[in-house]
Amino acid sequence: MSTVQSTEPSTPAFSVATRAPEGITLAASAAKRLAKLGAAEGKTLLLRVAVDGGGCSGFQYRFELIETAEEDDLHIQADGQTAVIDPVSVPFLKNSQIAYVDELAGAQFVVNNPNASSSCGCGVSFAI
């Protein structure tokens, strides 16, 4: 019995596509603040944005500065800066904008979320 092997390179039966940003954007204000924080720390920082259960409206946003992302995180980039979102939080944040506001009431990262049917006065928690 003989076997014939092809000398042509084989192509994989499937490929893994990078995850689409789901309409989520990182505003210039957030990218600028993230760059400033990274410069102050002397290292590249990523902004982790997550949605947790709880808060006065049902869900709440959580923001963390991290150095490395998880393998399955969605990466949102703008102006050389990156925000990452875990797969569970992505559906809650579709078509949202992550921004940074510096107002009289305080300075913070915020999410402008078109999916939220209501939110609390501080803007940290929301309902869908």
PDB file of N, CA, C and O in Angstrom, residues 26-33 78-79 97-98:
ATOM      1  N   LEU A  26     -13.794  53.913  22.452  1.00  0.00           N
ATOM      2  CA  LEU A  26     -13.037  54.576  23.507  1.00  0.00           C
ATOM      3  C   LEU A  26     -12.869  56.025  23.068  1.00  0.00           C
ATOM      4  O   LEU A  26     -12.226  56.301  22.057  1.00  0.00           O
ATOM      5  N   ALA A  27     -13.482  56.940  23.793  1.00  0.00           N
ATOM      6  CA  ALA A  27     -13.432  58.357  23.443  1.00  0.00           C
ATOM      7  C   ALA A  27     -12.026  58.905  23.619  1.00  0.00           C
ATOM      8  O   ALA A  27     -11.225  58.389  24.404  1.00  0.00           O
ATOM      9  N   ALA A  28     -11.727  59.964  22.886  1.00  0.00           N
ATOM     10  CA  ALA A  28     -10.416  60.618  22.987  1.00  0.00           C
ATOM     11  C   ALA A  28     -10.132  61.057  24.418  1.00  0.00           C
ATOM     12  O   ALA A  28      -8.993  60.983  24.880  1.00  0.00           O
ATOM     13  N   SER A  29     -11.155  61.490  25.145  1.00  0.00           N
ATOM     14  CA  SER A  29     -10.965  61.923  26.532  1.00  0.00           C
ATOM     15  C   SER A  29     -10.474  60.777  27.408  1.00  0.00           C
ATOM     16  O   SER A  29      -9.593  60.956  28.256  1.00  0.00           O
ATOM     17  N   ALA A  30     -11.011  59.573  27.198  1.00  0.00           N
ATOM     18  CA  ALA A  30     -10.586  58.403  27.971  1.00  0.00           C
ATOM     19  C   ALA A  30      -9.183  57.974  27.571  1.00  0.00           C
ATOM     20  O   ALA A  30      -8.359  57.622  28.420  1.00  0.00           O
ATOM     21  N   ALA A  31      -8.888  58.002  26.271  1.00  0.00           N
ATOM     22  CA  ALA A  31      -7.558  57.623  25.800  1.00  0.00           C
ATOM     23  C   ALA A  31      -6.499  58.584  26.346  1.00  0.00           C
ATOM     24  O   ALA A  31      -5.428  58.159  26.789  1.00  0.00           O
ATOM     25  N   LYS A  32      -6.811  59.872  26.353  1.00  0.00           N
ATOM     26  CA  LYS A  32      -5.870  60.877  26.857  1.00  0.00           C
ATOM     27  C   LYS A  32      -5.602  60.669  28.350  1.00  0.00           C
ATOM     28  O   LYS A  32      -4.455  60.725  28.796  1.00  0.00           O
ATOM     29  N   ARG A  33      -6.653  60.412  29.119  1.00  0.00           N
ATOM     30  CA  ARG A  33      -6.491  60.189  30.559  1.00  0.00           C
ATOM     31  C   ARG A  33      -5.716  58.903  30.820  1.00  0.00           C
ATOM     32  O   ARG A  33      -4.859  58.852  31.700  1.00  0.00           O
ATOM     33  N   ALA A  78      -8.000  53.331  20.892  1.00  0.00           N
ATOM     34  CA  ALA A  78      -8.093  54.685  20.349  1.00  0.00           C
ATOM     35  C   ALA A  78      -6.844  55.443  20.761  1.00  0.00           C
ATOM     36  O   ALA A  78      -6.390  55.333  21.913  1.00  0.00           O
ATOM     37  N   ASP A  79      -6.271  56.174  19.837  1.00  0.00           N
ATOM     38  CA  ASP A  79      -5.105  57.019  20.104  1.00  0.00           C
ATOM     39  C   ASP A  79      -3.981  56.280  20.829  1.00  0.00           C
ATOM     40  O   ASP A  79      -3.350  56.817  21.729  1.00  0.00           O
ATOM     41  N   GLN A  97     -20.036  54.166  24.499  1.00  0.00           N
ATOM     42  CA  GLN A  97     -18.786  54.925  24.424  1.00  0.00           C
ATOM     43  C   GLN A  97     -18.219  55.032  25.834  1.00  0.00           C
ATOM     44  O   GLN A  97     -18.920  55.408  26.780  1.00  0.00           O
ATOM     45  N   ILE A  98     -16.941  54.706  25.957  1.00  0.00           N
ATOM     46  CA  ILE A  98     -16.228  54.851  27.223  1.00  0.00           C
ATOM     47  C   ILE A  98     -15.503  56.185  27.168  1.00  0.00           C
ATOM     48  O   ILE A  98     -14.724  56.431  26.244  1.00  0.00           O
TER      49      ILE A  98
END
